[in-house]
Amino acid sequence: MLSQLSHPGLPLQSPVEPVPKGAKPQGSMELLSTPHSIEVNNITCDSFRISWAMENSDLERVTHYFIDLNKKENKNSNKFKHRDVPTKLVAKAVPLPMTVRGHWFLSPRTEYSVAVQTAVKQSDGEYLVSGWSETVEFCTGDYAKEHLAQLQEKAEQIAGRMLRFSVFYRNHHKEYFQHARTHCGNMLQPYLKDNSGSHGSPTSGMLHGVFFSCNTEFNTGQPPQDSPYGRWRFQIPAQRLFNPSTNLYFADFYCMYTAYHYAILVLAPKGSLGDRFCRDRLPLLDIACNKFLTCSVEDGELIFRHAQDLILEIIYTEPVDLSLGTLGEISGHQLMSLSTADAKKDPSCKTCNISVGR
């Protein structure tokens, strides 16, 4: 069942389907008024509530609603989704407002236009239809916490065992670090997260932070010598960024048409702007007990562990002082194919997708 239209508090109606080919302009029957005063609200990542006004004389006659939903294409559109799904839908008439829900034709963070038409199904199976209403535009929302919790559960299933680590590291070109030293007071400044990962992530284009990695090589316990982001690496002791005064949030889980899966986590000092942003939008993790990244006290010292089978991308929400770590050149290759800059999530992967807008 791809989608349904429902009235709040009532059982779900028949599944929506393409507008029947038998629909035709009004004939000898009394004319139907054109719907007007369209209102769209209660918008989520894969649903919205819609209502409109029509003449009282039509209320008892109308048997069906036609919904014309169109996605506004732009340069950031998810072009891997919804290509062949019809956007003209029909549902049995119910009291308004009603909810349009369907992750196969609604994507998060996407602009749509919608118009409606009412109809009376006649004895011969054809439809007497009204004129189309005015067109209203709206934009769907981000993933809510419950959607991210579903992603988190999927990520936990493949996270693997936990390995110890001791440093966070950031790879970049030499010029990037020189600029930080010369023009930013020796600080790595937070910048706006790009649109990589899930299309509905509430952090994309909204959260500022500095990206770090923490994954280690299984055989050495040290960060890998290869990098997709540049040959220069800044390393900082893990406790400088991650400690009992830090909150840890789960932000995303995705892949890029490869076997590798990525989890995005956010480290935010308690009470910071980044912490306040995440508190209402992202699932909070127990720093000492979770499947991704832990900080726990053992024998009087902080011990850090990361998931072995996920590539973790860590967003630290505050500026980072270069004097707190070390900077040096790595000896490996620059593996550009592993870069996640503005990477689009594979919407067909069953491992990292959930049944809401991708």
XYZ file of C-alpha atoms in Angstrom:
358
model
C 0.000 0.000 0.000
C 1.821 3.060 -1.190
C -0.152 5.794 0.480
C -3.404 6.726 2.101
C -5.596 9.718 2.759
C -7.155 9.711 6.190
C -9.334 11.853 8.396
C -8.006 12.417 11.922
C -9.705 10.023 14.306
C -11.312 7.930 11.568
C -10.153 4.594 10.114
C -7.901 4.885 7.100
C -9.761 5.185 3.834
C -9.137 3.368 0.591
C -5.608 3.694 -0.803
C -5.102 6.620 -3.119
C -4.844 5.888 -6.813
C -4.314 7.824 -10.038
C -7.200 10.091 -11.056
C -9.597 7.977 -13.156
C -9.528 8.478 -16.892
C -13.337 8.647 -16.808
C -13.366 12.018 -15.045
C -15.037 14.564 -17.298
C -16.352 18.126 -17.116
C -19.798 18.731 -15.670
C -22.728 17.707 -17.794
C -26.466 17.839 -17.144
C -26.252 17.437 -13.368
C -26.150 20.475 -11.110
C -22.738 22.090 -11.243
C -20.205 21.552 -8.462
C -18.618 24.620 -6.938
C -14.886 25.098 -7.276
C -13.005 24.397 -4.019
C -11.310 27.476 -2.575
C -9.439 28.776 0.507
C -7.018 25.866 0.564
C -5.185 25.425 3.868
C -2.191 23.138 4.406
C -0.811 22.552 7.912
C 0.504 19.885 10.293
C 3.310 19.282 7.808
C 5.850 16.525 8.525
C 8.561 14.883 6.434
C 6.033 12.584 4.727
C 2.540 13.938 5.412
C 0.401 17.050 5.564
C -3.148 17.994 6.542
C -5.299 19.759 3.984
C -8.701 21.444 4.036
C -10.696 23.740 1.773
C -14.066 25.435 1.485
C -16.928 24.486 -0.852
C -20.613 25.278 -1.123
C -22.915 23.642 1.459
C -25.009 22.179 -1.344
C -21.983 20.117 -2.451
C -21.218 18.574 0.911
C -23.764 15.769 0.603
C -23.135 15.159 -3.084
C -19.356 14.919 -3.356
C -18.105 11.328 -3.295
C -14.413 11.779 -4.135
C -11.533 14.230 -3.872
C -8.815 14.585 -6.490
C -5.437 15.819 -5.221
C -2.906 17.238 -7.696
C 0.480 17.195 -5.950
C 3.604 18.383 -7.749
C 7.186 18.582 -6.581
C 9.035 21.786 -7.393
C 12.314 20.729 -8.942
C 15.494 22.523 -7.906
C 19.215 21.881 -7.920
C 19.029 20.130 -4.544
C 16.180 17.788 -5.469
C 16.590 14.107 -4.738
C 16.573 12.915 -8.336
C 16.776 9.217 -7.401
C 13.269 9.141 -5.958
C 9.615 9.291 -7.047
C 10.412 9.477 -10.759
C 7.553 7.273 -11.962
C 4.987 7.687 -9.198
C 1.796 9.566 -10.181
C 1.071 12.748 -8.270
C -2.637 13.017 -9.149
C -4.436 11.102 -6.415
C -8.046 10.251 -5.597
C -9.692 9.376 -2.290
C -13.218 8.842 -1.069
C -14.722 11.993 0.418
C -14.390 12.346 4.191
C -15.003 15.287 6.531
C -12.243 17.884 6.310
C -9.455 18.390 7.223
C -7.804 15.171 6.143
C -4.250 13.927 6.142
C -2.298 13.056 3.014
C 0.399 10.575 3.913
C 2.809 8.683 1.698
C 6.582 8.313 1.773
C 6.626 7.092 -1.840
C 5.544 10.487 -3.161
C 6.571 12.856 -0.361
C 10.206 13.614 0.419
C 11.411 15.631 3.422
C 12.660 19.195 2.967
C 11.018 19.443 -0.441
C 8.796 22.149 -1.911
C 5.451 21.054 -3.350
C 2.395 22.665 -4.912
C -1.070 21.223 -4.368
C -4.524 21.839 -5.854
C -7.798 19.993 -5.293
C -10.903 19.089 -7.246
C -14.131 17.532 -5.986
C -16.132 14.922 -7.861
C -19.355 12.921 -7.875
C -19.106 9.347 -9.107
C -22.058 8.652 -11.380
C -23.953 5.422 -12.003
C -22.101 4.812 -15.261
C -18.770 4.902 -13.398
C -17.730 8.278 -14.765
C -17.146 11.379 -12.674
C -18.772 14.791 -12.571
C -15.978 17.132 -11.485
C -15.593 20.666 -10.216
C -13.011 23.110 -11.441
C -9.537 22.952 -9.938
C -8.902 25.085 -6.886
C -6.131 27.623 -6.610
C -2.631 26.185 -6.143
C -0.973 26.362 -2.733
C 2.740 25.824 -2.093
C 4.330 24.289 0.997
C 7.567 22.616 2.093
C 7.784 19.298 3.923
C 9.674 19.045 7.199
C 12.751 17.285 8.556
C 12.902 13.898 10.228
C 11.383 14.061 13.702
C 13.028 12.425 16.713
C 11.007 9.251 16.242
C 12.316 8.897 12.671
C 15.907 9.403 13.826
C 15.310 6.817 16.543
C 14.407 4.331 13.805
C 17.634 5.183 11.957
C 19.553 4.811 15.210
C 18.099 1.348 15.754
C 19.129 0.290 12.250
C 22.647 1.646 12.792
C 22.948 -0.217 16.082
C 22.249 -3.491 14.305
C 25.445 -3.258 12.241
C 27.701 -1.199 14.532
C 29.825 -4.172 15.584
C 32.057 -4.409 18.607
C 33.669 -1.447 20.304
C 37.367 -0.600 19.825
C 39.443 1.670 22.022
C 40.785 4.975 20.687
C 42.534 7.967 22.197
C 42.365 10.861 19.697
C 39.937 12.644 17.431
C 41.470 13.763 14.150
C 40.650 16.077 11.272
C 42.221 15.754 7.816
C 42.467 18.697 5.454
C 44.799 20.559 3.131
C 47.746 22.479 4.547
C 46.225 25.803 3.463
C 43.155 25.188 5.634
C 45.229 24.969 8.799
C 47.400 27.900 7.760
C 44.269 30.008 7.342
C 43.046 28.991 10.799
C 46.348 30.046 12.327
C 46.654 33.316 10.439
C 43.075 34.567 10.219
C 41.080 32.711 12.903
C 43.195 33.164 16.009
C 44.646 29.647 15.801
C 41.108 28.250 16.053
C 39.212 25.792 13.874
C 35.911 27.593 13.457
C 32.553 25.805 13.151
C 30.961 25.905 9.716
C 27.548 24.948 8.371
C 27.008 21.244 7.766
C 26.456 20.409 4.100
C 23.616 18.308 2.655
C 25.374 14.962 2.834
C 23.520 12.007 4.316
C 19.778 11.522 4.696
C 17.649 14.090 2.891
C 15.556 14.614 6.032
C 18.378 15.142 8.524
C 17.606 18.196 10.701
C 21.322 19.026 10.929
C 21.914 19.541 7.193
C 22.283 23.214 6.373
C 21.325 24.098 9.957
C 23.980 22.985 12.462
C 27.425 24.576 12.704
C 30.361 22.445 13.787
C 33.855 21.141 13.130
C 34.012 17.635 11.673
C 36.284 15.021 13.212
C 36.927 11.324 12.765
C 37.863 8.738 15.357
C 37.945 5.390 13.531
C 41.112 3.357 13.976
C 42.744 0.545 12.043
C 41.941 -2.837 13.522
C 45.517 -4.129 13.425
C 47.270 -1.034 14.817
C 44.682 0.728 16.945
C 45.812 3.991 15.296
C 44.071 6.323 12.815
C 44.481 5.204 9.179
C 47.214 6.842 7.123
C 44.927 7.347 4.121
C 42.388 10.168 3.887
C 39.842 11.518 1.377
C 40.157 15.084 2.659
C 43.820 16.050 2.542
C 47.311 14.998 3.611
C 47.493 17.132 6.753
C 46.016 15.892 10.013
C 45.176 17.629 13.260
C 44.967 15.246 16.217
C 43.530 16.160 19.596
C 43.260 14.024 22.768
C 39.754 12.585 22.947
C 39.072 13.987 26.418
C 39.422 17.549 25.107
C 36.219 17.138 23.093
C 34.429 14.241 24.798
C 33.974 14.076 28.558
C 31.189 14.082 31.183
C 30.555 17.773 30.431
C 29.637 16.904 26.826
C 26.319 15.703 25.432
C 26.325 13.140 22.630
C 23.558 12.997 20.018
C 22.712 10.627 17.166
C 22.173 12.584 13.932
C 22.136 10.292 10.877
C 22.865 6.903 9.291
C 23.516 6.520 5.566
C 25.556 5.006 2.729
C 26.617 6.194 -0.719
C 25.926 3.219 -3.017
C 28.816 1.292 -1.399
C 29.203 -1.329 1.321
C 30.400 1.328 3.773
C 27.904 2.796 6.184
C 28.293 6.100 7.997
C 26.836 7.361 11.264
C 26.863 11.054 12.128
C 27.138 11.940 15.812
C 27.166 15.353 17.469
C 29.327 16.317 20.444
C 28.032 19.458 22.141
C 29.268 20.955 25.429
C 26.327 21.012 27.828
C 24.413 24.286 27.660
C 26.095 25.478 24.443
C 24.202 26.813 21.430
C 24.838 23.543 19.636
C 23.504 21.595 22.608
C 20.310 23.642 22.661
C 19.863 23.112 18.922
C 20.246 19.329 19.245
C 18.160 18.920 22.398
C 14.847 19.397 20.599
C 15.791 17.646 17.364
C 18.128 14.680 17.950
C 18.095 11.551 20.146
C 20.380 11.974 23.177
C 22.801 9.102 23.804
C 24.234 7.876 27.106
C 27.939 8.706 26.754
C 28.965 5.677 28.813
C 26.625 3.128 27.232
C 25.702 3.205 23.542
C 26.613 1.303 20.370
C 28.591 4.064 18.643
C 30.924 6.169 20.774
C 31.540 5.896 24.513
C 33.388 7.703 27.253
C 33.560 5.832 30.546
C 35.635 5.919 33.727
C 37.723 2.785 34.257
C 40.266 2.548 37.069
C 40.049 6.279 37.578
C 40.695 7.339 33.963
C 38.547 8.140 30.931
C 38.436 5.359 28.351
C 37.083 5.935 24.846
C 35.655 3.408 22.387
C 34.150 3.575 18.879
C 32.055 1.155 16.817
C 34.209 -1.030 14.588
C 31.844 -1.519 11.643
C 30.638 2.057 11.067
C 32.537 5.046 9.738
C 31.778 7.702 12.342
C 31.546 11.371 11.425
C 31.739 13.515 14.542
C 30.463 17.099 14.613
C 31.903 19.165 17.461
C 29.762 22.265 17.827
C 32.334 24.720 19.245
C 35.621 26.265 17.983
C 38.703 24.100 18.563
C 42.077 25.550 19.588
C 44.908 24.144 17.465
C 47.276 24.496 20.431
C 45.366 21.668 22.176
C 46.590 19.095 19.648
C 49.251 18.302 17.082
C 49.414 18.921 13.336
C 51.382 16.839 10.881
C 51.471 15.293 7.414
C 50.248 11.742 6.889
C 52.040 9.228 4.709
C 49.080 7.575 2.958
C 47.020 8.329 -0.127
C 44.231 10.829 -0.630
C 41.248 8.557 -1.315
C 38.835 10.996 -2.932
C 36.298 8.233 -3.632
C 35.570 8.037 0.108
C 34.757 11.717 0.490
C 31.277 12.381 1.876
C 31.136 16.070 0.894
C 27.514 16.709 -0.188
C 27.142 12.947 -0.670
C 23.640 11.738 -1.550
C 22.209 8.811 0.363
C 21.335 5.633 -1.521
C 17.497 5.552 -1.243
C 17.357 1.863 -2.211
C 19.549 0.517 0.605
C 17.483 -1.623 2.980
C 20.110 -1.399 5.696
C 19.973 2.361 6.289
C 16.541 3.519 5.040
C 13.294 3.722 6.964
C 9.700 3.880 5.710
C 9.411 7.654 5.625
C 10.790 10.174 3.153
C 14.446 9.494 2.328
